[in-house]
């Protein structure tokens, strides 16, 4: 049937393509980990801020950044599974 033939015609990836994808994925994970570590450092610094208004504003900004990183991590997880 048509579905079976379409599935059968799907080209397989070469070893080079798979290596390239694996490297890109590893690089993306490393980048995400570095961004998360930098965010942790910024959060610690912001938490030590003496002015409550400045501290609150900075922590809110960093919270939005954490949400962005979380979404990136979820997308990466979907791509890798």
CSV table of C-alpha atoms in Angstrom, one decimal:
chain,number,residue,atom,x,y,z
A,1,UNK,CA,0.0,0.0,0.0
A,2,UNK,CA,1.0,3.6,-0.5
A,3,UNK,CA,2.0,4.3,3.2
A,4,UNK,CA,4.2,1.2,3.2
A,5,UNK,CA,5.9,2.2,0.0
A,6,UNK,CA,6.5,5.8,1.3
A,7,UNK,CA,8.0,4.5,4.5
A,8,UNK,CA,10.2,2.1,2.5
A,9,UNK,CA,11.5,4.9,0.3
A,10,UNK,CA,12.7,7.0,3.2
A,11,UNK,CA,16.5,7.4,2.8
A,12,UNK,CA,18.6,6.4,5.7
A,13,UNK,CA,21.2,8.7,7.2
A,14,UNK,CA,24.9,8.1,6.5
A,15,UNK,CA,27.4,7.6,9.3
A,16,UNK,CA,28.8,11.0,8.6
A,17,UNK,CA,25.4,12.7,8.9
A,18,UNK,CA,24.8,10.9,12.2
A,19,UNK,CA,28.2,12.0,13.5
A,20,UNK,CA,27.5,15.5,12.5
A,21,UNK,CA,24.1,15.5,14.2
A,22,UNK,CA,25.7,13.9,17.4
A,23,UNK,CA,28.3,16.7,17.4
A,24,UNK,CA,25.8,19.4,16.9
A,25,UNK,CA,23.7,18.0,19.7
A,26,UNK,CA,26.6,17.7,22.1
A,27,UNK,CA,27.6,21.3,21.3
A,28,UNK,CA,24.1,22.4,22.0
A,29,UNK,CA,24.1,20.6,25.4
A,30,UNK,CA,27.4,22.2,26.3
A,31,UNK,CA,26.2,25.6,25.3
A,32,UNK,CA,23.1,25.2,27.4
A,33,UNK,CA,25.1,24.0,30.4
A,34,UNK,CA,27.4,27.0,30.1
A,35,UNK,CA,24.4,29.4,29.9
A,36,UNK,CA,22.8,27.7,32.9
A,37,UNK,CA,26.0,28.0,34.9
A,38,UNK,CA,26.4,31.7,34.0
A,39,UNK,CA,22.7,32.3,35.0
A,40,UNK,CA,23.4,30.6,38.4
A,41,UNK,CA,26.3,33.0,39.0
A,42,UNK,CA,24.2,36.0,38.1
A,43,UNK,CA,21.4,34.8,40.4
A,44,UNK,CA,23.8,34.5,43.3
A,45,UNK,CA,25.1,38.0,42.7
A,46,UNK,CA,21.6,39.4,42.4
A,47,UNK,CA,20.5,37.7,45.6
A,48,UNK,CA,23.3,39.5,47.4
A,49,UNK,CA,22.2,42.9,46.1
A,50,UNK,CA,21.6,45.3,49.0
A,51,UNK,CA,18.8,47.3,47.4
A,52,UNK,CA,15.5,45.4,47.5
A,53,UNK,CA,14.1,47.0,44.4
A,54,UNK,CA,17.2,46.4,42.4
A,55,UNK,CA,17.4,42.8,43.7
A,56,UNK,CA,13.8,42.1,42.8
A,57,UNK,CA,14.1,43.6,39.3
A,58,UNK,CA,17.3,41.6,38.6
A,59,UNK,CA,15.8,38.4,39.9
A,60,UNK,CA,12.7,38.8,37.8
A,61,UNK,CA,14.9,39.4,34.7
A,62,UNK,CA,16.9,36.3,35.6
A,63,UNK,CA,13.7,34.3,36.1
A,64,UNK,CA,12.7,35.1,32.5
A,65,UNK,CA,16.1,34.0,31.3
A,66,UNK,CA,15.7,30.7,33.3
A,67,UNK,CA,12.3,30.1,31.6
A,68,UNK,CA,14.0,30.6,28.2
A,69,UNK,CA,16.7,28.1,29.0
A,70,UNK,CA,14.1,25.6,30.2
A,71,UNK,CA,12.3,25.9,26.9
A,72,UNK,CA,15.5,25.4,25.0
A,73,UNK,CA,16.3,22.3,27.1
A,74,UNK,CA,12.9,20.9,26.4
A,75,UNK,CA,13.3,21.4,22.7
A,76,UNK,CA,16.7,19.8,22.8
A,77,UNK,CA,15.4,16.9,24.7
A,78,UNK,CA,12.6,16.4,22.1
A,79,UNK,CA,15.2,16.6,19.3
A,80,UNK,CA,17.4,14.0,21.0
A,81,UNK,CA,14.7,11.5,21.8
